[in-house]
Coordinates of C-alpha atoms and ligand atoms in Angstrom, one line a residue:
Chain A
M1192 CA -0.3 0.0 0.3
T1193 CA 1.0 3.3 -0.9
F1194 CA 0.5 7.4 0.5
E1195 CA 1.0 10.8 -1.4
T1196 CA 3.1 11.8 0.8
P1197 CA 3.5 9.1 3.6
H1198 CA 5.5 10.5 7.0
I1199 CA 7.6 7.5 7.8
S1200 CA 8.9 5.5 4.7
V1201 CA 10.7 2.2 5.3
Q1202 CA 12.5 1.2 2.4
N1203 CA 14.4 -2.3 2.2
L1204 CA 15.0 -2.3 6.1
N1205 CA 16.7 -5.3 7.5
L1206 CA 17.6 -5.9 11.0
Y1207 CA 20.3 -8.1 12.6
Y1208 CA 21.1 -8.3 16.5
G1209 CA 24.5 -10.1 16.0
A1210 CA 23.6 -13.2 13.7
N1211 CA 19.5 -13.3 14.6
H1212 CA 18.3 -11.4 10.9
A1213 CA 15.1 -9.5 13.3
L1214 CA 13.8 -7.7 10.2
K1215 CA 13.8 -8.5 7.3
N1216 CA 14.0 -6.7 4.1
I1217 CA 10.7 -4.1 5.5
N1218 CA 9.1 -1.9 3.2
I1219 CA 6.7 -0.2 4.4
D1220 CA 4.0 3.6 4.2
I1221 CA 2.9 5.4 7.3
P1222 CA 0.4 7.5 6.4
N1223 CA 0.4 10.9 7.4
K1224 CA -2.2 11.7 10.9
K1225 CA -3.7 8.4 10.7
V1226 CA -3.2 5.3 13.3
T1227 CA -1.0 2.5 12.2
S1228 CA -1.0 -1.0 14.2
F1229 CA 1.5 -3.4 14.1
I1230 CA 0.3 -6.5 15.0
G1231 CA 1.8 -10.0 15.2
P1232 CA 2.5 -12.8 17.4
S1233 CA 5.8 -12.2 20.3
G1234 CA 8.5 -11.6 19.5
C1235 CA 7.9 -12.0 15.5
G1236 CA 9.9 -7.8 15.4
K1237 CA 6.9 -5.5 16.2
T1238 CA 9.1 -3.5 19.1
T1239 CA 12.4 -3.7 17.0
L1240 CA 10.2 -2.1 14.4
L1241 CA 8.6 0.7 16.0
K1242 CA 12.6 1.5 17.7
T1243 CA 14.1 2.1 14.4
F1244 CA 11.9 4.6 14.0
N1245 CA 13.9 7.0 16.3
R1246 CA 17.0 5.4 16.3
L1247 CA 16.9 3.5 19.5
H1248 CA 18.8 0.8 18.2
D1249 CA 22.2 3.0 18.1
S1250 CA 23.7 2.1 21.5
S1251 CA 23.3 -1.4 21.3
L1252 CA 26.8 -2.3 19.2
E1253 CA 25.5 -6.2 18.6
V1254 CA 22.4 -4.1 16.1
R1255 CA 23.4 -4.1 12.9
V1256 CA 20.6 -1.9 10.8
E1257 CA 20.8 -1.7 6.8
G1258 CA 18.5 0.6 4.0
K1259 CA 16.0 3.8 4.9
V1260 CA 13.9 5.4 6.9
L1261 CA 13.1 8.0 5.3
L1262 CA 11.0 11.0 7.8
D1263 CA 9.2 13.7 5.7
G1264 CA 11.5 12.3 2.6
E1265 CA 14.8 12.5 4.5
N1266 CA 17.0 9.4 5.3
I1267 CA 17.4 9.2 9.3
Y1268 CA 19.9 6.3 8.9
D1269 CA 22.2 9.4 6.9
K1270 CA 25.6 9.9 7.9
N1271 CA 24.2 13.4 8.7
A1272 CA 21.4 12.8 9.9
E1273 CA 21.1 14.8 13.5
V1274 CA 19.9 12.0 15.9
T1275 CA 18.4 14.4 18.7
S1276 CA 16.2 16.3 16.0
I1277 CA 15.0 13.5 14.6
R1278 CA 14.3 12.1 18.4
K1279 CA 12.1 15.0 19.0
K1280 CA 10.0 14.6 16.4
M1281 CA 8.7 11.6 18.2
G1282 CA 7.3 10.9 21.2
L1283 CA 7.5 7.4 22.5
L1284 CA 5.4 5.5 24.8
S1285 CA 7.1 2.0 25.8
Q1286 CA 4.8 -0.8 27.5
R1287 CA 5.5 -0.3 31.1
P1288 CA 5.5 4.1 31.7
F1289 CA 8.7 4.9 33.0
P1290 CA 8.4 8.3 34.1
L1291 CA 11.9 10.4 34.9
P1292 CA 12.7 10.0 38.4
M1293 CA 11.8 13.6 39.7
S1294 CA 8.7 15.7 39.9
I1295 CA 5.8 15.5 37.6
Y1296 CA 6.1 18.7 37.1
D1297 CA 10.0 18.3 35.8
N1298 CA 8.6 15.4 33.7
I1299 CA 7.1 17.4 31.5
A1300 CA 9.6 20.1 31.3
Y1301 CA 12.0 18.0 31.1
G1302 CA 12.1 17.7 26.9
P1303 CA 11.3 21.9 26.7
R1304 CA 13.9 22.2 29.3
I1305 CA 16.8 20.4 27.0
H1306 CA 15.8 22.0 24.0
G1307 CA 16.3 25.4 25.7
E1308 CA 12.9 26.8 27.4
R1309 CA 14.4 28.7 30.1
D1310 CA 11.2 31.2 30.8
R1311 CA 9.4 30.0 34.2
H1312 CA 6.1 31.5 33.2
K1313 CA 6.4 29.2 29.4
L1314 CA 7.1 26.1 31.5
D1315 CA 4.3 26.2 34.0
E1316 CA 2.0 27.2 31.0
I1317 CA 3.3 23.9 28.6
V1318 CA 3.2 21.6 31.6
E1319 CA -0.6 22.8 32.3
R1320 CA -1.4 22.4 28.6
H1321 CA 0.0 18.5 28.2
L1322 CA -1.5 17.5 31.2
K1323 CA -4.9 18.7 30.5
D1324 CA -3.8 17.4 26.7
V1325 CA -3.7 13.6 28.7
A1326 CA -6.9 14.2 31.5
L1327 CA -4.5 14.3 33.9
W1328 CA -4.6 18.0 35.3
P1329 CA -7.5 17.7 37.4
E1330 CA -5.9 14.6 39.3
V1331 CA -2.5 16.0 40.0
K1332 CA -2.4 20.0 39.6
D1333 CA -2.4 20.3 43.3
R1334 CA 0.6 17.9 44.3
L1335 CA 2.9 18.2 40.8
K1336 CA 6.2 19.0 42.9
S1337 CA 5.8 15.4 44.4
P1338 CA 7.7 12.5 42.4
A1339 CA 6.4 11.1 39.8
S1340 CA 6.8 7.6 40.9
R1341 CA 3.6 8.2 43.3
L1342 CA 1.2 8.2 40.8
S1343 CA -0.5 5.2 39.9
I1344 CA 0.4 3.1 36.7
G1345 CA -2.3 4.4 34.8
Q1346 CA -1.7 8.0 35.4
Q1347 CA 2.0 7.4 35.1
Q1348 CA 1.3 5.9 31.5
R1349 CA -0.5 9.3 30.6
L1350 CA 2.4 11.5 32.1
C1351 CA 4.4 9.4 29.5
L1352 CA 2.3 10.7 26.6
A1353 CA 2.2 14.3 27.7
R1354 CA 5.6 14.3 28.7
G1355 CA 6.2 13.0 24.7
L1356 CA 4.0 16.1 23.3
A1357 CA 5.6 18.8 25.4
V1358 CA 8.7 18.3 22.9
N1359 CA 6.2 19.1 20.0
P1360 CA 6.8 15.6 18.1
E1361 CA 5.2 15.0 14.7
I1362 CA 4.4 11.5 15.3
I1363 CA 3.8 9.2 18.3
L1364 CA 5.1 5.5 18.8
G1365 CA 3.4 3.4 21.1
D1366 CA 4.7 -0.2 21.9
E1367 CA 1.6 -1.7 23.5
P1368 CA 1.5 1.1 25.8
T1369 CA -2.2 -0.3 27.4
S1370 CA -0.2 -3.9 28.2
A1371 CA 0.2 -2.9 32.1
L1372 CA -2.8 -1.0 32.7
D1373 CA -6.2 -1.8 33.8
P1374 CA -9.3 -1.8 31.4
K1375 CA -10.6 1.9 32.6
S1376 CA -7.1 3.5 32.0
T1377 CA -6.6 1.3 28.7
Q1378 CA -9.8 3.3 27.7
K1379 CA -8.6 6.5 27.9
I1380 CA -5.1 6.2 26.8
E1381 CA -7.5 4.6 23.2
E1382 CA -9.5 7.6 23.7
L1383 CA -6.4 10.0 23.6
F1384 CA -5.3 8.3 21.0
I1385 CA -8.3 8.7 18.7
E1386 CA -8.2 12.0 19.8
L1387 CA -4.5 12.6 19.2
K1388 CA -4.3 11.6 15.3
E1389 CA -6.6 15.2 13.9
K1390 CA -2.6 16.6 14.8
Y1391 CA -0.3 13.5 14.8
T1392 CA 1.1 10.3 13.3
I1393 CA 0.6 7.4 15.6
V1394 CA 2.0 4.0 15.1
L1395 CA 0.9 1.8 17.8
V1396 CA 2.5 -2.3 18.4
T1397 CA -0.7 -3.4 20.1
H1398 CA -1.3 -7.9 20.3
I1399 CA -5.2 -7.0 21.0
L1400 CA -6.7 -7.2 18.1
R1401 CA -9.7 -5.2 19.1
Q1402 CA -7.9 -2.1 19.8
A1403 CA -6.1 -2.1 17.3
R1404 CA -10.0 -1.9 15.4
R1405 CA -11.0 0.7 18.0
V1406 CA -8.0 2.9 17.0
S1407 CA -6.4 2.3 14.2
D1408 CA -7.0 2.8 10.0
Y1409 CA -4.2 1.0 8.8
V1410 CA -3.4 -2.5 10.0
A1411 CA 0.2 -4.2 9.1
F1412 CA 0.9 -7.7 10.1
I1413 CA 4.5 -9.3 10.8
N1414 CA 5.7 -12.2 11.0
N1415 CA 8.7 -13.6 12.0
G1416 CA 11.1 -9.8 10.8
E1417 CA 8.2 -10.0 7.7
I1418 CA 5.6 -8.0 7.0
I1419 CA 3.0 -10.2 5.5
E1420 CA -0.1 -7.6 4.9
F1421 CA -0.5 -4.4 5.4
A1422 CA -4.5 -3.0 4.8
P1423 CA -7.1 -0.3 5.8
T1424 CA -8.1 -1.7 9.7
E1425 CA -11.4 -3.5 8.3
E1426 CA -10.0 -5.3 5.6
L1427 CA -7.0 -6.6 7.3
L1428 CA -8.8 -7.9 10.6
L1429 CA -12.1 -8.8 8.9
N1430 CA -11.0 -10.3 5.0
P1431 CA -7.2 -10.8 5.3
K1432 CA -6.1 -12.1 1.9
Q1433 CA -2.6 -13.5 2.8
K1434 CA -2.8 -17.3 4.7
L1435 CA -0.9 -16.5 7.6
T1436 CA -3.0 -13.3 8.5
Q1437 CA -5.8 -15.1 7.9
E1438 CA -4.7 -18.2 10.9
Y1439 CA -3.8 -15.3 13.1
V1440 CA -6.9 -12.8 13.1
K1441 CA -9.1 -16.0 12.9
G1442 CA -10.7 -16.2 16.3
F1443 CA -11.4 -12.3 15.6
V1444 CA -13.6 -12.9 12.7
S1445 CA -16.5 -14.2 14.4
Chain B
M646 CA 21.6 -19.5 58.7
V647 CA 20.4 -18.9 62.3
F648 CA 24.1 -20.0 62.9
A649 CA 25.5 -17.5 60.5
T650 CA 22.9 -14.7 61.8
V651 CA 24.4 -15.8 65.3
I652 CA 27.9 -15.5 64.2
I653 CA 27.7 -12.4 62.7
V654 CA 25.5 -10.6 65.6
G655 CA 27.8 -12.7 68.2
S656 CA 31.0 -11.3 66.8
F657 CA 29.4 -7.6 66.3
F658 CA 28.2 -7.2 70.0
L659 CA 32.1 -8.8 70.8
I660 CA 33.8 -6.5 69.1
V661 CA 31.7 -3.3 70.3
G662 CA 31.2 -5.0 73.4
T663 CA 34.8 -5.3 74.1
I664 CA 35.9 -1.6 73.0
V665 CA 33.1 0.1 74.7
S666 CA 34.0 -1.4 78.0
K667 CA 37.5 -1.1 77.7
G668 CA 37.1 2.3 76.4
F669 CA 34.1 4.0 77.6
P670 CA 35.9 4.6 80.9
A671 CA 38.7 6.5 79.2
L672 CA 36.9 8.3 77.5
S673 CA 36.6 11.8 78.5
W674 CA 36.0 15.3 77.0
E675 CA 40.4 16.1 77.3
M676 CA 40.4 13.1 74.8
L677 CA 38.2 14.8 72.2
S678 CA 38.8 18.1 72.9
E679 CA 42.8 18.4 73.3
I680 CA 46.0 17.7 71.4
P681 CA 47.8 15.0 72.6
S682 CA 50.9 16.8 75.3
G683 CA 54.2 15.9 75.1
D684 CA 54.4 13.1 76.8
F685 CA 51.1 11.8 75.5
Y686 CA 52.3 8.4 75.5
M687 CA 53.8 7.9 78.5
G688 CA 50.7 8.5 80.3
G689 CA 51.2 12.5 80.1
E690 CA 47.7 14.8 79.2
G691 CA 46.5 15.7 76.3
G692 CA 44.2 14.1 73.8
I693 CA 43.6 12.5 69.7
L694 CA 42.0 15.5 68.4
N695 CA 44.6 16.2 65.8
S696 CA 43.6 12.3 65.1
I697 CA 40.2 12.8 64.8
L698 CA 40.4 15.9 62.3
G699 CA 43.4 14.2 60.5
S700 CA 41.3 11.2 60.0
L701 CA 38.1 13.2 58.8
Y702 CA 40.2 15.6 56.6
I703 CA 41.6 12.3 55.2
A704 CA 38.6 10.4 54.5
A705 CA 36.8 13.5 53.2
G706 CA 38.9 15.2 51.3
S707 CA 39.6 11.6 49.8
S708 CA 35.9 10.6 48.9
L709 CA 35.5 14.3 47.7
L710 CA 38.0 13.6 44.8
A711 CA 37.5 10.0 44.5
L712 CA 34.0 11.4 43.4
I713 CA 34.7 13.9 41.4
I714 CA 37.2 11.3 39.5
S715 CA 34.9 8.4 39.8
V716 CA 31.9 9.8 38.3
P717 CA 32.6 10.3 34.6
I718 CA 34.5 7.3 35.2
V719 CA 31.4 5.3 35.5
I720 CA 29.5 7.7 33.2
Y721 CA 31.6 7.1 30.6
I722 CA 32.1 3.3 30.7
N723 CA 28.3 3.5 30.9
M724 CA 27.0 5.7 28.8
Y725 CA 30.0 6.4 26.7
L726 CA 30.6 2.5 25.4
K727 CA 28.9 0.3 24.1
K728 CA 28.2 -2.8 25.7
S729 CA 30.1 -5.4 26.0
S730 CA 33.3 -3.1 24.6
W731 CA 36.3 -4.0 25.0
M732 CA 37.3 -0.4 27.1
G733 CA 34.7 -1.0 29.1
N734 CA 35.5 -4.6 30.3
L735 CA 39.3 -4.1 30.6
T736 CA 38.0 -1.4 33.2
R737 CA 35.8 -3.5 34.8
L738 CA 38.7 -5.8 35.3
G739 CA 41.2 -3.3 36.5
Y740 CA 38.7 -2.5 39.7
D741 CA 38.3 -5.6 39.7
V742 CA 41.9 -5.9 40.7
L743 CA 42.3 -2.4 42.2
F744 CA 39.5 -4.2 44.9
G745 CA 41.7 -6.7 46.1
M746 CA 44.7 -4.9 46.6
P747 CA 45.6 -5.2 49.6
S748 CA 45.9 -1.4 50.6
I749 CA 50.0 -1.2 52.0
V750 CA 50.8 -1.6 48.4
Y751 CA 48.9 1.5 48.2
G752 CA 50.7 2.9 50.6
A753 CA 53.9 1.5 49.2
F754 CA 52.9 3.2 46.1
G755 CA 51.7 6.7 47.2
F756 CA 55.2 6.3 49.3
T757 CA 57.0 6.1 46.5
L758 CA 54.8 8.7 44.4
M759 CA 55.7 11.5 46.7
I760 CA 59.7 10.3 47.1
Y761 CA 59.6 10.5 43.1
L762 CA 57.9 14.3 43.0
G763 CA 60.1 15.1 46.4
M764 CA 57.1 15.7 48.7
R765 CA 57.1 14.6 52.4
A766 CA 54.5 12.9 54.2
S767 CA 51.6 14.9 54.8
L768 CA 47.9 15.3 54.8
L769 CA 48.2 15.7 50.5
G770 CA 49.8 12.6 50.6
G771 CA 47.5 11.2 52.4
I772 CA 44.4 12.3 50.6
V773 CA 45.9 11.2 47.3
T774 CA 47.2 7.6 48.4
V775 CA 44.0 7.2 50.1
T776 CA 42.1 8.5 46.7
L777 CA 43.8 5.6 44.9
L778 CA 42.6 3.1 47.6
I779 CA 38.9 3.8 47.1
I780 CA 38.3 5.1 43.6
P781 CA 38.3 1.1 42.4
I782 CA 35.6 0.8 45.6
M783 CA 33.6 3.6 44.7
V784 CA 33.5 3.2 40.7
R785 CA 32.9 -0.7 41.2
T786 CA 29.8 0.6 43.8
M787 CA 28.6 3.1 41.4
D788 CA 28.9 0.5 38.4
E789 CA 27.1 -1.9 40.1
V790 CA 24.0 0.5 40.6
I791 CA 24.3 1.6 37.5
R792 CA 23.9 -1.0 36.1
T793 CA 20.5 -2.1 37.2
V794 CA 18.8 1.0 35.9
P795 CA 16.2 -0.2 33.4
K796 CA 17.0 0.3 29.8
E797 CA 13.6 1.9 29.1
L798 CA 14.6 4.8 31.7
F799 CA 17.9 6.3 28.7
D800 CA 15.3 5.1 26.3
A801 CA 12.3 7.5 27.7
S802 CA 15.5 10.1 28.0
Y803 CA 16.4 9.7 24.6
S804 CA 13.3 9.8 22.7
L805 CA 13.1 13.3 24.1
G806 CA 15.9 13.8 22.2
A807 CA 18.1 14.6 24.7
T808 CA 22.2 14.2 24.8
R809 CA 23.9 11.3 26.3
L810 CA 25.3 14.1 29.1
E811 CA 21.7 15.0 29.4
T812 CA 20.8 11.9 29.6
S813 CA 23.3 10.5 31.9
R814 CA 22.0 13.4 34.4
V815 CA 19.2 12.0 34.6
V816 CA 20.4 8.5 35.3
L817 CA 22.3 10.4 37.7
K818 CA 19.2 11.3 39.4
Q819 CA 18.0 8.1 39.6
V820 CA 20.9 6.4 41.4
A821 CA 21.6 9.2 43.7
P822 CA 21.4 6.9 46.5
G823 CA 23.3 3.9 45.4
I824 CA 26.3 7.2 44.8
L825 CA 25.9 8.1 48.1
T826 CA 26.1 4.2 49.4
A827 CA 29.3 4.1 47.6
V828 CA 30.6 7.2 48.9
L829 CA 30.3 6.6 52.7
L830 CA 31.4 3.3 51.6
A831 CA 34.9 4.8 50.5
F832 CA 34.5 7.4 53.6
G833 CA 34.5 4.5 55.8
R834 CA 37.0 2.5 54.6
G835 CA 39.4 5.7 54.2
I836 CA 38.1 6.9 57.8
G837 CA 39.6 3.2 59.0
D838 CA 42.7 2.5 56.8
V839 CA 46.1 2.1 58.5
A840 CA 48.2 1.1 56.1
S841 CA 47.8 3.4 53.3
V842 CA 48.5 6.5 55.5
M843 CA 50.9 5.5 57.7
F844 CA 54.1 6.2 55.2
T845 CA 52.4 9.1 53.4
A846 CA 50.3 11.1 55.6
G847 CA 52.6 11.0 58.5
F848 CA 52.5 11.9 61.6
S849 CA 51.9 14.9 64.3
N850 CA 50.5 15.6 67.8
D851 CA 49.7 19.2 66.1
I852 CA 45.8 19.5 64.1
P853 CA 47.2 20.2 60.0
K854 CA 47.0 23.9 59.5
S855 CA 47.5 23.1 55.4
L856 CA 48.0 20.3 53.0
E857 CA 51.8 20.4 53.0
D858 CA 51.2 19.2 57.1
P859 CA 52.1 16.1 58.6
A860 CA 48.5 14.9 60.0
S861 CA 48.2 12.0 62.2
T862 CA 44.7 9.4 61.8
L863 CA 42.5 7.6 64.7
P864 CA 43.9 3.8 63.2
L865 CA 47.6 5.0 64.0
A866 CA 46.8 6.9 67.3
V867 CA 45.4 3.6 68.5
F868 CA 48.2 1.8 66.9
N869 CA 50.5 4.4 68.7
Q870 CA 49.1 4.2 71.9
L871 CA 48.3 0.3 72.1
S872 CA 51.9 0.2 71.6
S873 CA 52.9 2.4 75.2
P874 CA 54.3 0.6 77.9
V875 CA 51.4 2.5 80.1
E876 CA 48.4 0.7 80.9
E877 CA 46.4 4.4 80.9
V878 CA 47.2 5.2 77.4
Q879 CA 46.3 1.7 76.5
S880 CA 43.0 1.8 77.7
R881 CA 43.2 5.1 75.9
A882 CA 43.5 3.4 72.4
Y883 CA 40.4 1.6 73.2
A884 CA 38.7 5.0 74.0
A885 CA 39.9 6.2 70.6
A886 CA 39.1 3.0 68.9
L887 CA 35.7 3.7 70.5
V888 CA 35.7 7.5 68.4
L889 CA 36.7 5.6 64.8
T890 CA 33.7 3.0 66.0
I891 CA 31.1 5.5 66.5
V892 CA 31.9 7.8 63.2
V893 CA 31.7 4.7 61.0
L894 CA 28.2 3.7 62.7
L895 CA 27.1 7.8 62.4
I896 CA 28.4 7.9 58.8
S897 CA 26.5 4.3 57.6
I898 CA 23.4 6.1 59.3
S899 CA 23.2 8.6 57.9
A900 CA 23.6 6.7 54.6
R901 CA 20.1 5.0 55.6
V902 CA 18.4 8.1 55.7
L903 CA 20.0 10.4 53.4
S904 CA 19.7 7.8 50.8
K905 CA 16.1 7.2 51.7
R906 CA 15.6 10.6 51.5
L907 CA 16.7 10.7 47.5
S908 CA 15.4 7.3 46.9
K909 CA 11.6 9.5 46.7
N910 CA 12.2 10.3 43.0
K911 CA 13.4 7.2 42.1
I912 CA 10.9 5.3 39.6
Ligands
ATP1660 N1 18.5 -6.9 22.6 C1 18.5 -8.1 21.7 N2 19.5 -8.5 21.5 C2 18.6 -9.8 21.0 N3 17.9 -10.2 20.3 C3 17.1 -9.3 20.8 C4 17.0 -8.2 21.4 N4 15.4 -7.9 21.3 C5 14.7 -8.7 20.4 N5 15.7 -9.3 19.8 C6 14.9 -10.3 19.2 O1 14.6 -9.9 18.4 C7 13.6 -11.0 17.9 C8 12.4 -9.5 17.9 O2 12.0 -8.9 19.2 P1 11.1 -8.1 19.0 O3 11.3 -7.4 20.5 O4 10.9 -7.1 18.5 O5 9.5 -9.0 19.3 P2 8.1 -7.9 19.3 O6 7.0 -8.5 18.5 O7 8.4 -6.5 20.1 O8 7.4 -9.0 20.5 P3 6.3 -9.2 22.0 O9 5.4 -8.9 21.2 O10 6.9 -10.3 23.1 O11 7.2 -8.1 22.0 C9 13.6 -12.1 19.0 O12 13.1 -13.0 18.4 C10 14.0 -11.4 19.9 O13 14.6 -12.4 20.5
MG1661 MG1 7.5 -6.0 22.1

């Protein structure tokens, strides 16, 4: 499937963990301001693929990446590409929330601060706005200075989302962001994603097919390091063309 | 298990008991607040203030110096070198070897170094030697705590566009309690070690006024007094040992309190 102006375009991407060929000749276009989900069995390479988008494999000696990932047409693996500005364009939500070891306020202000924002009032405003974006403001407005680690897991995950939003990214990457959350927090995060896709391109790894259906516009099925099928959500989940996809979503169709 | 506990707790009370029972009667305000008079070691007037301060100066100075040197080393091997790089492995092997080295070796090395530089035994010599002695302790302890930091915390910072330096600061915040433990562990080792300072810090009945002055230390005061033929002086040795024990105990307690306080932000 191709899009006129894909936000991310992966071209002939191969990734090796030492001798383990974890991503095999990946080609996929991620559409702009849509939610794209990656589904597939455990260990198929979903997290690995997601991390190639903001070069989080850089610090691992044993990882080798070949091929291109174009972000707005520019290859992020180009020698001259500036890795910090690439990463700034993407917010990351991991499987378990990882707040930074500081206060709620400082968690949100961290990103803007390292990118040069010093003005107290502006920081206050940024913190408030993004906590409101993730519907956390009413819950925490009276204890902004208390450690983020004291929040519930669900609140922490929303805090991490707000923290990512505070550096004005264009893309949100979520790696099974609801897998540690209770149903209510999960629902909140899902609602946020649906709201946020007006403004952001969202890439979501999930193993919950119903979640993929609820929030995404497109779904890619990955198996054993390969993209087997990529199609609009309903089509892939209800009417898959490939045999492997059919087997994977079998239980879901009924 | 019970047996092991009995041995540990038992020997703790035996040691502390001996020191308290022998040292406490000899402990006096004079001991803590005065420097030794000329015939102090033969039963004369005075106290061990010079040794108390000498020990504190050396332990504090070397802990600070070692901290300033160790933090960049640990950050470098954990944040700037890739996992399982040969340089990181070599560093880790190095500090493991140094960690196990008896302190007299450091004393001898420091002494040689000072002769080579034309320095005489002094507070500075003691501080430098003890710094060398405790760097491996600090680097090793900090390295261990940094390696327990979940990779996701690094990723969280990096994915906001942070540089390695900025991410290092976050990591240091996360491991602050561990760093404090490392410093206090090293401080405790530094204040109690005698072999490394015996030749390098020298000995003096005065309180050192500058880095070039020789300085006495508590372990040395214990040693000197124990080897006196006068019985009264020998019991003062236990009082000095008691002071040393109390200082070390205070440090351990404050380490626990402080590290709890520093842990409040830890994820
Ligand atoms: N740091 C690593 N070193 C070596 N191999 C790795 C590493 N991380 C992942 N792998 C391997 O790469 C493959 C893909 O892993 P990945 O974590 O991307 O799977 P996943 O699809 O995200 O699985 P899950 O649904 O369980 O999260 C697996 O075979 C895994 O064992
Ligand atoms: Mg995964």
